[in-house]
Amino acid sequence: MVDVILGLQWGDEGKGKIVDYFAPRYDIIARFQGGPNAGHTLYVNGKKVVLHQIPSGIFHEKTTNLIGNGVVLDPVTLKKECESVASFGIDYRKNLYISQRTHLILPTHRALDKASEISKGNEKIGSTLKGIGPAYMDKTGRNGLRVGDLSDKSFVTQYIKLRLKHQKLLDSLNFHEDISAWEEEFFEAVEFMRQFKVVNGEYFINERIQKGQKVLAEGAQGSMLDIDFGTFPFVTSSNTISAGVCSGLGVAPQQIKDVIGVSKAYCTRVGSGPFPTELEDATGEELRKIGNEFGATTGRPRRCGWIDLVALKFACMINGVTKIVMTKADVLDAFDELKVCTAYKVNGQKTEEVPFQMEKVTIDPLLESFPGWKSDITAIKDFKKLPKQMQQYVEYINKYLHVSIAYISNGPGREQLIENL
Ligand code: GDP
Ligand code: IMO
Ligand code: MG
């Protein structure tokens, strides 16, 4: 049996905290897509840690963690992350497994990411510059190198061949930065990787499912950044939605049970691209300040706005969401008035559907207003004890989406999660 936790918005919904909370109920936590563009924040013994590639179950002693074939893996980031995890007294070698089919991010992928963004000028995606796009391009272009290739005698030869190909592309983009230091780090990290358990991920996971073990697939990014269904071209390069679990781990769709969608009580986006409910005013600034909305991977300020139910309903539909976790509800504690987007006016026409090319049309969000609850909810443990205004806010969203908010997160701590089952 496989359950999924994934983001319903533009990433950074608080997936890391939620996976960490649910991890004890599962045997395996598996990442199925994305790579070091992700930044999942957890608090371990009150200390903050940000994971980029290691699944968020690593701090639970009995949990197996798998980096699936759908991920693109940067050995350099992995090495740094392992060192950070080890500083918490965790022996990452014991519980971390990597699929041999996982594609590698090379130093030249990072250079290509940077060169591509520079060449786009004002139209840049706002990529995290971790090499994600170029690495997935080499995967679909059938050129990439995989974790299983590291043990091949011809690895260095294959690397040089691909590097040459990349160099031509870099030259054509007029990119001439010296990346020799990145390469040195890369080969050190490749040596470091030899200590890991590299497995045939699809057999590894299916054998365990057959034995009755429970898997939690941990999504990265968010549904609105999905390569097919997101705000293309301002998206990431993988399928972030539940369908990505099957191809990213090698599990059949019948194995998937719960799809737990994580959404903030409001909305954020980092990087370029359409964001209909964005607030470019004092209210947006307040959301950013109270919510501490700065990227966990790049430190960039996140754009903030009201919750967008049109986009959320779309995300629930394409993912088959069975339960919602609403995070950062406490950030709304101080607001007199809250707004919720219930429809768009697209070029003057009202719709409840997400349009094809969001960036090419004018979207006016139609907003409903709700009174704020103006009280501190961070210590509340029981849904019924939440302020009436907040219960009304939640009920309204449940009705609109036809999916229930089953959990409300009211603070960054592991214990700050209210059940509403
Ligand atoms: P992820 O990428 O989806 O795992 O999310 P990030 O870690 O990038 O960003 C979420 C941020 O919100 C982190 O700093 C979390 O510690 C924090 N966070 C998560 N849940 C809550 C919550 O309910 N309330 C508050 N105030 N912060 C939260
Ligand atoms: P987590 O897992 C928020 C955004 C980038 C950029 C676009 C493409 O922490 O939620 P990429 O590096 O993939 O080429 O960037 O996607 N992006 C994220 N935004 N959270 C993330 O991950 C993101 N990963 C990528 O800002 O706009
Ligand atoms: Mg994040």
PDB file of C-alpha atoms in Angstrom, residues 109-240:
ATOM      1  CA  HIS A 109      23.851  20.682 -15.703  1.00  0.00           C
ATOM      2  CA  ARG A 110      24.109  23.421 -13.099  1.00  0.00           C
ATOM      3  CA  ALA A 111      26.105  25.572 -15.503  1.00  0.00           C
ATOM      4  CA  LEU A 112      23.530  24.978 -18.247  1.00  0.00           C
ATOM      5  CA  ASP A 113      20.705  25.926 -15.873  1.00  0.00           C
ATOM      6  CA  LYS A 114      22.459  29.211 -15.131  1.00  0.00           C
ATOM      7  CA  ALA A 115      23.318  29.872 -18.776  1.00  0.00           C
ATOM      8  CA  SER A 116      19.746  29.141 -19.859  1.00  0.00           C
ATOM      9  CA  GLU A 117      18.275  31.510 -17.252  1.00  0.00           C
ATOM     10  CA  ILE A 118      20.715  34.292 -18.210  1.00  0.00           C
ATOM     11  CA  SER A 119      19.824  33.848 -21.879  1.00  0.00           C
ATOM     12  CA  LYS A 120      16.107  34.202 -21.093  1.00  0.00           C
ATOM     13  CA  GLY A 121      16.572  37.660 -19.566  1.00  0.00           C
ATOM     14  CA  ASN A 122      13.255  39.053 -18.296  1.00  0.00           C
ATOM     15  CA  GLU A 123      11.486  35.862 -19.234  1.00  0.00           C
ATOM     16  CA  LYS A 124      13.560  33.707 -16.876  1.00  0.00           C
ATOM     17  CA  ILE A 125      11.780  30.943 -14.946  1.00  0.00           C
ATOM     18  CA  GLY A 126      13.352  31.898 -11.635  1.00  0.00           C
ATOM     19  CA  SER A 127      14.909  28.445 -11.388  1.00  0.00           C
ATOM     20  CA  THR A 128      16.709  27.404  -8.212  1.00  0.00           C
ATOM     21  CA  LEU A 129      19.748  26.878 -10.522  1.00  0.00           C
ATOM     22  CA  LYS A 130      20.341  23.385  -9.173  1.00  0.00           C
ATOM     23  CA  GLY A 131      20.547  21.859 -12.646  1.00  0.00           C
ATOM     24  CA  ILE A 132      17.077  20.299 -12.549  1.00  0.00           C
ATOM     25  CA  GLY A 133      15.869  21.249 -16.054  1.00  0.00           C
ATOM     26  CA  PRO A 134      19.082  20.235 -17.884  1.00  0.00           C
ATOM     27  CA  ALA A 135      19.308  16.930 -15.950  1.00  0.00           C
ATOM     28  CA  TYR A 136      15.726  15.974 -16.858  1.00  0.00           C
ATOM     29  CA  MET A 137      16.430  17.074 -20.449  1.00  0.00           C
ATOM     30  CA  ASP A 138      19.297  14.595 -20.571  1.00  0.00           C
ATOM     31  CA  LYS A 139      17.004  11.924 -19.149  1.00  0.00           C
ATOM     32  CA  THR A 140      14.258  12.407 -21.747  1.00  0.00           C
ATOM     33  CA  GLY A 141      16.899  13.086 -24.413  1.00  0.00           C
ATOM     34  CA  ARG A 142      18.402   9.673 -23.510  1.00  0.00           C
ATOM     35  CA  ASN A 143      21.851  11.009 -22.684  1.00  0.00           C
ATOM     36  CA  GLY A 144      21.915  11.158 -18.891  1.00  0.00           C
ATOM     37  CA  LEU A 145      24.079   9.230 -16.462  1.00  0.00           C
ATOM     38  CA  ARG A 146      22.499   7.282 -13.645  1.00  0.00           C
ATOM     39  CA  VAL A 147      23.497   6.279 -10.120  1.00  0.00           C
ATOM     40  CA  GLY A 148      23.962   2.684 -11.322  1.00  0.00           C
ATOM     41  CA  ASP A 149      26.579   3.927 -13.817  1.00  0.00           C
ATOM     42  CA  LEU A 150      28.842   5.084 -10.982  1.00  0.00           C
ATOM     43  CA  SER A 151      30.120   1.542 -10.456  1.00  0.00           C
ATOM     44  CA  ASP A 152      30.806   1.091 -14.166  1.00  0.00           C
ATOM     45  CA  LYS A 153      34.466   1.178 -15.185  1.00  0.00           C
ATOM     46  CA  SER A 154      33.580   3.462 -18.063  1.00  0.00           C
ATOM     47  CA  PHE A 155      31.897   6.088 -15.846  1.00  0.00           C
ATOM     48  CA  VAL A 156      34.609   8.731 -16.259  1.00  0.00           C
ATOM     49  CA  THR A 157      34.693   8.197 -20.033  1.00  0.00           C
ATOM     50  CA  GLN A 158      30.909   8.529 -20.202  1.00  0.00           C
ATOM     51  CA  TYR A 159      31.130  11.648 -18.044  1.00  0.00           C
ATOM     52  CA  ILE A 160      33.730  13.271 -20.305  1.00  0.00           C
ATOM     53  CA  LYS A 161      31.649  12.472 -23.392  1.00  0.00           C
ATOM     54  CA  LEU A 162      28.569  14.125 -21.936  1.00  0.00           C
ATOM     55  CA  ARG A 163      30.592  17.024 -20.601  1.00  0.00           C
ATOM     56  CA  LEU A 164      31.877  17.729 -24.120  1.00  0.00           C
ATOM     57  CA  LYS A 165      28.334  17.801 -25.426  1.00  0.00           C
ATOM     58  CA  HIS A 166      27.371  20.221 -22.652  1.00  0.00           C
ATOM     59  CA  GLN A 167      30.413  22.378 -23.342  1.00  0.00           C
ATOM     60  CA  LYS A 168      29.222  22.969 -26.908  1.00  0.00           C
ATOM     61  CA  LEU A 169      25.845  24.068 -25.595  1.00  0.00           C
ATOM     62  CA  LEU A 170      27.489  26.319 -23.012  1.00  0.00           C
ATOM     63  CA  ASP A 171      29.656  27.875 -25.718  1.00  0.00           C
ATOM     64  CA  SER A 172      26.582  28.536 -27.842  1.00  0.00           C
ATOM     65  CA  LEU A 173      24.998  30.299 -24.863  1.00  0.00           C
ATOM     66  CA  ASN A 174      28.161  32.361 -24.389  1.00  0.00           C
ATOM     67  CA  PHE A 175      28.746  30.923 -20.925  1.00  0.00           C
ATOM     68  CA  HIS A 176      32.418  30.820 -20.054  1.00  0.00           C
ATOM     69  CA  GLU A 177      32.585  30.509 -16.246  1.00  0.00           C
ATOM     70  CA  ASP A 178      35.243  28.197 -14.848  1.00  0.00           C
ATOM     71  CA  ILE A 179      33.495  25.221 -13.236  1.00  0.00           C
ATOM     72  CA  SER A 180      36.601  23.220 -12.351  1.00  0.00           C
ATOM     73  CA  ALA A 181      35.972  23.707  -8.600  1.00  0.00           C
ATOM     74  CA  TRP A 182      32.452  22.288  -9.073  1.00  0.00           C
ATOM     75  CA  GLU A 183      33.931  19.290 -10.862  1.00  0.00           C
ATOM     76  CA  GLU A 184      36.439  18.647  -8.094  1.00  0.00           C
ATOM     77  CA  GLU A 185      33.592  18.682  -5.539  1.00  0.00           C
ATOM     78  CA  PHE A 186      31.553  16.423  -7.788  1.00  0.00           C
ATOM     79  CA  PHE A 187      34.192  13.696  -7.999  1.00  0.00           C
ATOM     80  CA  GLU A 188      34.774  13.857  -4.237  1.00  0.00           C
ATOM     81  CA  ALA A 189      31.043  13.417  -3.740  1.00  0.00           C
ATOM     82  CA  VAL A 190      30.975  10.533  -6.231  1.00  0.00           C
ATOM     83  CA  GLU A 191      33.543   8.746  -4.032  1.00  0.00           C
ATOM     84  CA  PHE A 192      31.429   9.554  -0.964  1.00  0.00           C
ATOM     85  CA  MET A 193      28.432   7.949  -2.686  1.00  0.00           C
ATOM     86  CA  ARG A 194      30.128   4.571  -2.876  1.00  0.00           C
ATOM     87  CA  GLN A 195      29.097   3.865   0.731  1.00  0.00           C
ATOM     88  CA  PHE A 196      25.372   3.933  -0.128  1.00  0.00           C
ATOM     89  CA  LYS A 197      23.045   1.040  -0.713  1.00  0.00           C
ATOM     90  CA  VAL A 198      22.246   1.336  -4.396  1.00  0.00           C
ATOM     91  CA  VAL A 199      19.265  -0.873  -5.155  1.00  0.00           C
ATOM     92  CA  ASN A 200      16.958  -1.929  -7.897  1.00  0.00           C
ATOM     93  CA  GLY A 201      14.296   0.463  -6.576  1.00  0.00           C
ATOM     94  CA  GLU A 202      11.278  -1.052  -8.276  1.00  0.00           C
ATOM     95  CA  TYR A 203      11.962  -4.579  -6.935  1.00  0.00           C
ATOM     96  CA  PHE A 204      13.020  -3.158  -3.576  1.00  0.00           C
ATOM     97  CA  ILE A 205       9.730  -1.330  -3.064  1.00  0.00           C
ATOM     98  CA  ASN A 206       7.375  -3.892  -4.602  1.00  0.00           C
ATOM     99  CA  GLU A 207       8.829  -6.779  -2.594  1.00  0.00           C
ATOM    100  CA  ARG A 208       8.226  -4.788   0.568  1.00  0.00           C
ATOM    101  CA  ILE A 209       4.689  -3.823  -0.462  1.00  0.00           C
ATOM    102  CA  GLN A 210       3.976  -7.533  -1.113  1.00  0.00           C
ATOM    103  CA  LYS A 211       5.082  -8.281   2.450  1.00  0.00           C
ATOM    104  CA  GLY A 212       2.548  -5.755   3.760  1.00  0.00           C
ATOM    105  CA  GLN A 213       4.886  -2.828   4.369  1.00  0.00           C
ATOM    106  CA  LYS A 214       3.465   0.679   4.071  1.00  0.00           C
ATOM    107  CA  VAL A 215       5.028   3.287   1.824  1.00  0.00           C
ATOM    108  CA  LEU A 216       4.663   7.044   2.020  1.00  0.00           C
ATOM    109  CA  ALA A 217       5.632   8.821  -1.207  1.00  0.00           C
ATOM    110  CA  GLU A 218       6.946  12.317  -0.477  1.00  0.00           C
ATOM    111  CA  GLY A 219       6.278  14.890  -3.166  1.00  0.00           C
ATOM    112  CA  ALA A 220       8.513  17.844  -3.898  1.00  0.00           C
ATOM    113  CA  GLN A 221       7.487  21.209  -5.402  1.00  0.00           C
ATOM    114  CA  GLY A 222       3.728  21.562  -5.904  1.00  0.00           C
ATOM    115  CA  SER A 223       0.962  20.667  -8.356  1.00  0.00           C
ATOM    116  CA  MET A 224       0.974  24.127  -9.973  1.00  0.00           C
ATOM    117  CA  LEU A 225       4.670  23.563 -10.820  1.00  0.00           C
ATOM    118  CA  ASP A 226       3.953  20.237 -12.550  1.00  0.00           C
ATOM    119  CA  ILE A 227       5.556  19.995 -16.013  1.00  0.00           C
ATOM    120  CA  ASP A 228       2.212  19.076 -17.641  1.00  0.00           C
ATOM    121  CA  PHE A 229      -0.431  20.748 -15.488  1.00  0.00           C
ATOM    122  CA  GLY A 230       1.411  23.662 -13.925  1.00  0.00           C
ATOM    123  CA  THR A 231       1.727  27.237 -15.162  1.00  0.00           C
ATOM    124  CA  PHE A 232       3.956  26.221 -18.092  1.00  0.00           C
ATOM    125  CA  PRO A 233       6.635  27.354 -18.910  1.00  0.00           C
ATOM    126  CA  PHE A 234       7.008  28.658 -15.352  1.00  0.00           C
ATOM    127  CA  VAL A 235       7.181  25.182 -13.872  1.00  0.00           C
ATOM    128  CA  THR A 236       9.721  22.607 -12.798  1.00  0.00           C
ATOM    129  CA  SER A 237      10.732  19.709 -15.058  1.00  0.00           C
ATOM    130  CA  SER A 238       9.014  16.741 -13.398  1.00  0.00           C
ATOM    131  CA  ASN A 239       5.529  15.388 -12.740  1.00  0.00           C
ATOM    132  CA  THR A 240       4.912  16.596  -9.227  1.00  0.00           C
TER     133      THR A 240
END
